[in-house]
Coordinates of C-alpha atoms and ligand atoms in Angstrom, one line a residue:
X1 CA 106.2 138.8 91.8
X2 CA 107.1 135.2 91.7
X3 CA 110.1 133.2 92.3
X4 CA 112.6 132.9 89.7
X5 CA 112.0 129.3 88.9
X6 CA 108.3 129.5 88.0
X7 CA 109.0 130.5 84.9
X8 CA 110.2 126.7 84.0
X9 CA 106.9 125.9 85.7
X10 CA 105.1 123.7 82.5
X11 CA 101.7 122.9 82.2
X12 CA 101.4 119.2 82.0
X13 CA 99.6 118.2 79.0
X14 CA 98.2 115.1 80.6
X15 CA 95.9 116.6 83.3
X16 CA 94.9 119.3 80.6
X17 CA 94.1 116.0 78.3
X18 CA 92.8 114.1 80.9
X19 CA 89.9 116.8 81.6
X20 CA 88.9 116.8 77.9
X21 CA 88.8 113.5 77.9
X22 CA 86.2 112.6 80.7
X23 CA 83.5 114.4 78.5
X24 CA 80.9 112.0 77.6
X25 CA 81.6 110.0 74.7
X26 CA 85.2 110.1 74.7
X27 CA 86.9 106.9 74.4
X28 CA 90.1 107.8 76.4
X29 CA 93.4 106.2 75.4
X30 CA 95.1 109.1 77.3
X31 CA 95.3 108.6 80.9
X32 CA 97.5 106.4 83.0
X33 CA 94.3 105.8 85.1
X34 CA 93.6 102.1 86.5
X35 CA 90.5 100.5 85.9
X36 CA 87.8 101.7 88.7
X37 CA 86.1 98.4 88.5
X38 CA 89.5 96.4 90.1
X39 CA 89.2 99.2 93.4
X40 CA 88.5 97.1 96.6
X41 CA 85.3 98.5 98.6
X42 CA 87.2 99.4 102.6
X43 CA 85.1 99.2 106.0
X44 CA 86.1 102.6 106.5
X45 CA 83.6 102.4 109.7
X46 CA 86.4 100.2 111.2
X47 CA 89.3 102.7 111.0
X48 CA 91.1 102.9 114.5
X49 CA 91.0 106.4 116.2
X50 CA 94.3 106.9 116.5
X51 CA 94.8 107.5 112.5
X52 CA 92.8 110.8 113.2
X53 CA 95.8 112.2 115.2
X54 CA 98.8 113.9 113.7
X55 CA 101.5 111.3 112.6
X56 CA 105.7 110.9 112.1
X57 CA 106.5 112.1 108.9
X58 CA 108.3 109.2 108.2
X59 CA 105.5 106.8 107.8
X60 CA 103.3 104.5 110.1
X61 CA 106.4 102.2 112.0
X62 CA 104.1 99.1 110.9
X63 CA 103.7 100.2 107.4
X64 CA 107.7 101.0 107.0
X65 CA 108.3 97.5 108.5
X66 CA 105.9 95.8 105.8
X67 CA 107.3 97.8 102.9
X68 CA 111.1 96.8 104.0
X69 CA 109.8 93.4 104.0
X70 CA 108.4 93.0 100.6
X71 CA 111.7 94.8 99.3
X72 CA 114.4 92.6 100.7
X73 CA 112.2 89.9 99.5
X74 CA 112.5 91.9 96.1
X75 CA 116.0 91.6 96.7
X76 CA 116.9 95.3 97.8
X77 CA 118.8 95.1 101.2
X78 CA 117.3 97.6 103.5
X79 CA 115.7 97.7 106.9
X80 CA 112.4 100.0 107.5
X81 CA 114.3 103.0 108.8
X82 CA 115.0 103.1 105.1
X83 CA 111.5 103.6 104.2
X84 CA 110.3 106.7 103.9
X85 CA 106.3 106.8 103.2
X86 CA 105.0 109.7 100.3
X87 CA 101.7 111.2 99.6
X88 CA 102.4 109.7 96.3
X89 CA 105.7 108.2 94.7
X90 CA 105.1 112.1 92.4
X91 CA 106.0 113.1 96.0
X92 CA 109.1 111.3 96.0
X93 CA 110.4 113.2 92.7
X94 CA 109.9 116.6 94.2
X95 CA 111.8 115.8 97.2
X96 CA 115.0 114.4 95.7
X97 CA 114.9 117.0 93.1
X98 CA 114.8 119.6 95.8
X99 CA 117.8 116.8 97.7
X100 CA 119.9 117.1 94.4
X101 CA 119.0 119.7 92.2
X102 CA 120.1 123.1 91.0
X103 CA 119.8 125.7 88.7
X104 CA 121.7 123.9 85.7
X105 CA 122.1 120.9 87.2
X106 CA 122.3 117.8 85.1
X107 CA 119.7 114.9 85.0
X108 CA 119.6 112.1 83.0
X109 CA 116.8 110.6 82.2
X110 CA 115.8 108.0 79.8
X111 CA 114.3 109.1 76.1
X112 CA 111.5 108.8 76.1
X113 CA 110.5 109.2 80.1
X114 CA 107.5 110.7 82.2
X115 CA 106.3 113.6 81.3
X116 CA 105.4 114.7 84.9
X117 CA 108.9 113.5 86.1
X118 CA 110.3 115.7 83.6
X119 CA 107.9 118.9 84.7
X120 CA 109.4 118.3 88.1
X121 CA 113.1 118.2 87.4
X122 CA 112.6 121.5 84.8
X123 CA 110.7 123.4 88.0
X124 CA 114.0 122.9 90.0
X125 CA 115.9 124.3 86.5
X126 CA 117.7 120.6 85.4
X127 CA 118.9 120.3 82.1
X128 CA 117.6 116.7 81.3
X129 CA 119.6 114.7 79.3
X130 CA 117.6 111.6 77.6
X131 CA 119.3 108.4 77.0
X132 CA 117.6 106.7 74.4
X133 CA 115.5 103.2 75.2
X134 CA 116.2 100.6 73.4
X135 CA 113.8 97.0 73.5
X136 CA 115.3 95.9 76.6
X137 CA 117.3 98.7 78.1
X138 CA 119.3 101.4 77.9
X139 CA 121.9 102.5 75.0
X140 CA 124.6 102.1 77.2
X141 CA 127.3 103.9 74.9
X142 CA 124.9 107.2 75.1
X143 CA 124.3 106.8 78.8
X144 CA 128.1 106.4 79.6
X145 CA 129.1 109.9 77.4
X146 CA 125.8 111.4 78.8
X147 CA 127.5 110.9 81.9
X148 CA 131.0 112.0 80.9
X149 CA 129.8 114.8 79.0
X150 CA 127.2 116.5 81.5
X151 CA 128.6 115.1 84.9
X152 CA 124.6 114.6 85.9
X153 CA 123.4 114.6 89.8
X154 CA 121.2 111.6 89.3
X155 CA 119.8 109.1 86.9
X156 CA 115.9 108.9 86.5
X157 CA 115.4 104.9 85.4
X158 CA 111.9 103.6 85.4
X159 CA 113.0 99.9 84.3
X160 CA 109.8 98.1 85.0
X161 CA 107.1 98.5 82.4
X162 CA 107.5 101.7 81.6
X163 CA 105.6 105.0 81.3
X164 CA 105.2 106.2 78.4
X165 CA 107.1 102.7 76.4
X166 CA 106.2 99.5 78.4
X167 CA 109.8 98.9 78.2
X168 CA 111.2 96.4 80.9
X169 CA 114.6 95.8 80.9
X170 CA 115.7 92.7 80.5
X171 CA 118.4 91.0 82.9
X172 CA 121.2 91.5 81.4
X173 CA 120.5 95.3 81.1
X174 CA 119.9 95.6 84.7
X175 CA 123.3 94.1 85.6
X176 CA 124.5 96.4 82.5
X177 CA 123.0 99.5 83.8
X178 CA 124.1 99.0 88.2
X179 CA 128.2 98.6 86.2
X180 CA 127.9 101.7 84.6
X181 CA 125.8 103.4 87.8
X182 CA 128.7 101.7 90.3
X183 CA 131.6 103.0 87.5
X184 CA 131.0 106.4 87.8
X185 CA 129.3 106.5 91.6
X186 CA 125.8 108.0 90.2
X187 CA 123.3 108.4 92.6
X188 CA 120.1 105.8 90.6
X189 CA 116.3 107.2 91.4
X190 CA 114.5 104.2 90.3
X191 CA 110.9 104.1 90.0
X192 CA 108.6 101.2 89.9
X193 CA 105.1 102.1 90.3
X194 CA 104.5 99.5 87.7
X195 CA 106.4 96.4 89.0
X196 CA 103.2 94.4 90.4
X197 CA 101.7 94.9 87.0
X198 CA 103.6 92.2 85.3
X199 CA 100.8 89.5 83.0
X200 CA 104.2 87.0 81.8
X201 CA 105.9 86.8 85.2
X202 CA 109.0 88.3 84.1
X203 CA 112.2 88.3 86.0
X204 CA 113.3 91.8 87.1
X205 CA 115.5 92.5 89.7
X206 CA 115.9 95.9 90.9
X207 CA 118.7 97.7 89.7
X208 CA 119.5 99.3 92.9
X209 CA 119.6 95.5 94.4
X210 CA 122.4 94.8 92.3
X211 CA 124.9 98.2 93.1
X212 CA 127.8 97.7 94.9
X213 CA 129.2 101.2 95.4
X214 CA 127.0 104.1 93.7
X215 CA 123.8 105.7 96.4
X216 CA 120.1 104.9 95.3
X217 CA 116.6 105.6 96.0
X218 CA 113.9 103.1 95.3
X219 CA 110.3 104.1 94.5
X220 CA 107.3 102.1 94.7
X221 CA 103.4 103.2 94.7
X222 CA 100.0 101.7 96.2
X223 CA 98.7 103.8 93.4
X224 CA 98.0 101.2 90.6
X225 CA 97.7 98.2 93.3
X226 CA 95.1 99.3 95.4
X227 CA 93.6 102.6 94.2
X228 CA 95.1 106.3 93.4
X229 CA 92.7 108.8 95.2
X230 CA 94.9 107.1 98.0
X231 CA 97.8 108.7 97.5
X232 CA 100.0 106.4 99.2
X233 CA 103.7 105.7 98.1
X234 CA 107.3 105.4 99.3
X235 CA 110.7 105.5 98.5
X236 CA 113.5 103.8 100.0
X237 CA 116.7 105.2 100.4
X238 CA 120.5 104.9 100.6
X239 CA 121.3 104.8 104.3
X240 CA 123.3 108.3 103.0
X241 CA 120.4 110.0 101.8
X242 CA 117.0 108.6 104.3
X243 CA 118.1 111.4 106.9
X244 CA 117.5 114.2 104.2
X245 CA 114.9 113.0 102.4
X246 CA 112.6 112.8 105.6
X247 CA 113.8 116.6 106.5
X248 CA 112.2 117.7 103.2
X249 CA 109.3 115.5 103.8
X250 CA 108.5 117.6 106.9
X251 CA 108.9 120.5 105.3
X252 CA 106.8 119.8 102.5
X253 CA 103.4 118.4 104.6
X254 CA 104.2 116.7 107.5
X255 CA 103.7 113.4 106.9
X256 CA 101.4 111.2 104.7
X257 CA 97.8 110.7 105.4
X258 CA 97.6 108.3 108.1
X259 CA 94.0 106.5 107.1
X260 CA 95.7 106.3 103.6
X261 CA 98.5 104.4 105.8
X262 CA 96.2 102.1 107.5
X263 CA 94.6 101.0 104.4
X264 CA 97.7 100.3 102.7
X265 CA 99.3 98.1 105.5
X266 CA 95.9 96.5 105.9
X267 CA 96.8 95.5 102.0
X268 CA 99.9 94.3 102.8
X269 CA 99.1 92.4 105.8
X270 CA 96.3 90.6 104.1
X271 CA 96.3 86.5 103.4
X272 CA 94.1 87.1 100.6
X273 CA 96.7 89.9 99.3
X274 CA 98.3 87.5 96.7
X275 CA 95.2 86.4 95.1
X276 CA 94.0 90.2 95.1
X277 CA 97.0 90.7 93.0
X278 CA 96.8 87.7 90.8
X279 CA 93.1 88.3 90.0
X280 CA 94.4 92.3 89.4
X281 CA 97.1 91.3 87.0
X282 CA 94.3 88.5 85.4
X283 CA 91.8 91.7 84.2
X284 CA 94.8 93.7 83.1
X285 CA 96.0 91.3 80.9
X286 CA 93.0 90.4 79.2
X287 CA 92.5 94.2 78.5
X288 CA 95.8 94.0 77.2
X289 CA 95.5 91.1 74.9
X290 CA 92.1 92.4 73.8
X291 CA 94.0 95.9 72.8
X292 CA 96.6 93.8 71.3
X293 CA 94.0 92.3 69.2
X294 CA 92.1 95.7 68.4
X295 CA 95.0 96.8 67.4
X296 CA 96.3 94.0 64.9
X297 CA 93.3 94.4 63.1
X298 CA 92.8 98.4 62.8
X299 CA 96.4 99.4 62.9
X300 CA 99.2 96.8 61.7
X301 CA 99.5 98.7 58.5
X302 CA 100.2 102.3 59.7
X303 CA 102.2 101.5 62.9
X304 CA 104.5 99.6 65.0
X305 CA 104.7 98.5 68.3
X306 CA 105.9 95.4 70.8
X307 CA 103.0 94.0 73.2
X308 CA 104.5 95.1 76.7
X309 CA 104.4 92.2 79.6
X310 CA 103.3 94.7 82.0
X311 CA 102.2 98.1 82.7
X312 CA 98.8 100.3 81.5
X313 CA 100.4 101.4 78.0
X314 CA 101.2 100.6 74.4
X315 CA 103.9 102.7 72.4
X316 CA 102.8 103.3 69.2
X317 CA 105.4 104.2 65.9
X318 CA 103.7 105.4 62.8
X319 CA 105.1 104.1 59.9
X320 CA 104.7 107.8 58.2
X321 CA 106.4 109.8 60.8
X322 CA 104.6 113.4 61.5
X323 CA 104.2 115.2 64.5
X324 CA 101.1 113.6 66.8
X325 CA 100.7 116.8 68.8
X326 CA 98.0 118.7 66.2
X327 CA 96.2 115.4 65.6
X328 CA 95.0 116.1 69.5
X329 CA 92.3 118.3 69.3
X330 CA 90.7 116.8 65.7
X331 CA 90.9 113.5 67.8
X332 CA 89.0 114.8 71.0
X333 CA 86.5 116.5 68.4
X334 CA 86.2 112.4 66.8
X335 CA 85.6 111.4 70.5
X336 CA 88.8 109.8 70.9
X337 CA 91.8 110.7 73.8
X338 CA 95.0 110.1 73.0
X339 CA 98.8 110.8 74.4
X340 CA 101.0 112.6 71.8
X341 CA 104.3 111.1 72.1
X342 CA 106.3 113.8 71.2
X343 CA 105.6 115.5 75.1
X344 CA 107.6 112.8 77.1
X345 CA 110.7 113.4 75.3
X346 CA 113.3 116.1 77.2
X347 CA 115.1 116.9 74.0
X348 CA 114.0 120.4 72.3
X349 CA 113.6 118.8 69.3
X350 CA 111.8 115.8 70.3
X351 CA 111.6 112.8 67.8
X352 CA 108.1 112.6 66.4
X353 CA 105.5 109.6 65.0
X354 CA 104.9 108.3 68.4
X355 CA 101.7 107.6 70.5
X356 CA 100.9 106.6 73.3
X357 CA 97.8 104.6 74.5
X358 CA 96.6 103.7 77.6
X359 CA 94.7 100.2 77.9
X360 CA 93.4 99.6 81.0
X361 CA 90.9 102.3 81.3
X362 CA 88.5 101.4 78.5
X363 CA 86.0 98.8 78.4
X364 CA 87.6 96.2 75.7
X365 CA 84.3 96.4 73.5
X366 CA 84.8 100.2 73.0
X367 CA 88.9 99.7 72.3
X368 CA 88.3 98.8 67.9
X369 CA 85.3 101.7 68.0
X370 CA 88.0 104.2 69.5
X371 CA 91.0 102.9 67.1
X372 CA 88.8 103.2 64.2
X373 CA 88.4 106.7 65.5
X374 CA 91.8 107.6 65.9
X375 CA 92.4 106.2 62.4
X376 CA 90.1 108.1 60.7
X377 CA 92.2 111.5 62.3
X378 CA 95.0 110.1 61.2
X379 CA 93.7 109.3 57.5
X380 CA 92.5 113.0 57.4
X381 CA 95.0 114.9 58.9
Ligands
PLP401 C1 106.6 106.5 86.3 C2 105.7 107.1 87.3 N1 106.1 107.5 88.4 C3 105.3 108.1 89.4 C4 104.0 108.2 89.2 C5 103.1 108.8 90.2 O1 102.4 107.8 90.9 P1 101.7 108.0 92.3 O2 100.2 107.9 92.0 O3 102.2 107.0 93.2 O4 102.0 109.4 92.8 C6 103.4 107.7 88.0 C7 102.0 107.8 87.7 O5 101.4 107.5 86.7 C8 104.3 107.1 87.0 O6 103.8 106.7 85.8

């Protein structure tokens, strides 16, 4: 009855996760969720008529025009009939997985990655090839025989902060990674939905900035800046790939919500938009050194990890390596959410002991309570 390609439809465990964990009681280290008390409170009342009309599925002119303007200040070289706005940067994966995929194609992606980056590229029947991460980058040597070896359509990069391991590369890696990119003309995918979210001020140009020859698409989101129910995001694109990438966009819903729209460019546009952001990166990181502390004192001895300088999560190695994913449900049962990190890797036989825990959601008095919980499954499993 269906269409071939549903059977590699997944389940993602995190919206399964993410349901148990909202019962009452849970302390939830699971989600990627940003803290509802950093949401801004809009004069919807105030919200121009026109916005109520149909819209161009590329994206409000204005709000292209901002978003050009924040990258080339980023460093990307672009103008806004690069920018192409998404219900979502998730949007932007299902389109250039539709641009570049097919059945068998080759992805690679970096080991670990996101997990709902990787259910999109298996719908579309990639075979995901995982680079692994080291502390600041990539292991080049895999990624260049990856490349040899599986000849893959794209590379999936999140270098920023990212989701699941708060990696960021460092500089050198970025210049590293745009060689190797430029070397063999791979098209990059790069997606920063975390780059705002940066507590040490940490230098990180975008890799696609720094390409000479191979085709990229940038991702960014309004997601974790300004609030997620909005579903507002872009990409920006390759002058070679924009005209296909807003074809698919019109085929898959028209365009993005336009209120959505107005509310992100009225974030953009605002003089107070750099204290917003500076008060916004000011609550994150004192969850995140308050988690840092929680878990010094309820975990040094049975894990390892490195504080991330940006980003919602900490990556967690257990010293005695066993697979997380059964410690799941004994955990939810304690009252404690966690991510197993097994799920975000694309190999069959993913390497286990890993965890990962989100930061920003949780009230930092409740963050020793829920490690002591998660301990205790640990201890009794
Ligand atoms: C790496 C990454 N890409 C994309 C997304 C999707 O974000 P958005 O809310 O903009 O669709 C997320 C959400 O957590 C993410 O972690």
């Amino acid at each position: 009855m269906f269409a071939e390609r549903i059977q590699h439809l997944t389940s993602s465990i995190i919206r399964e996760i993410l349901a148990a964990a909202q019962q009452p009681g849970v302390i939830s280290f699971a989600g990627g969720l940003p803290a509802a008390g950093s949401f801004p409170e809009p004069d919807w009342s105030v919200l121009p008529t026109y916005v109520k009309q149909y819209g161009m599925s590329e994206g409000e002119p204005e709000l292209r025009e901002a978003i050009a303007a924040d990258a080339r200040a980023k460093g990307i070289r672009c103008e806004a009939n690069q920018v192409l706005v998404l219900s979502g940067s998730q949007q932007g994966l299902d389109l250039v997985s539709k641009l570049f995929i097919d059945p068998h194609s080759s992805v690679l992606v970096e080991s670990p990655t996101y997990l709902a980056a990787l259910q999109c590229f298996r719908l579309f029947q990639a075979d995901c090839q995982g680079v692994p991460l080291k502390a600041n980058g990539l292991d080049m040597a895999t990624f260049e025989s990856q490349v040899r070896d599986h000849k893959p359509r794209f590379a999936y990069l999140i270098p920023s902060f990212q989701n699941p391991s708060g990696t960021c590369y460092d500089q050198a890696a970025r210049h590293e990674t745009a060689a190797m990119l430029d070397k063999y003309g791979l098209p990059l995918l790069e997606d920063e939905p975390y780059c705002e979210l940066d507590y040490d001020n940490v230098e990180k140009p975008p890799i696609c900035s720094l390409l000479q020859r191979a085709p990229w698409i940038y991702q960014g989101s309004f997601s974790k800046i300004l609030m997620p129910g909005l579903r507002v995001g872009y990409l920006i694109a390759h002058p070679s790939l924009i005209a296909p990438l807003v074809r698919l966009k019109q085929a898959a819903d028209l365009h993005t919500n336009r209120p959505g729209q107005w509310l992100a460019l009225d974030y953009l546009r605002s003089a107070e938009k750099p204290q917003r952001l500076a008060r916004l990166q000011g609550f994150y990181r004192e969850r995140r050194d308050a988690f840092a502390a929680a878990l010094e004192s309820e975990f040094a001895d049975i894990a390892e990890w490195q504080v991330p300088s940006g980003g919602l999560f900490f990556w967690l190695k257990l010293k005695q390596v066993r697979d997380t994913r059964p410690l799941l449900q004994p955990a939810l049962e304690a009252g404690v959410a966690f991510m197993p990190g097994e799920a975000f890797f694309a190999e069959e036989q993913p390497p286990l002991g890993y965890l990962r825990l989100n930061f920003s959601h949780t009230e930092p008095e409740l963050m020793v309570e829920g490690l002591q919980r998660l301990r205790k499954v640990l201890e009794s499993a």
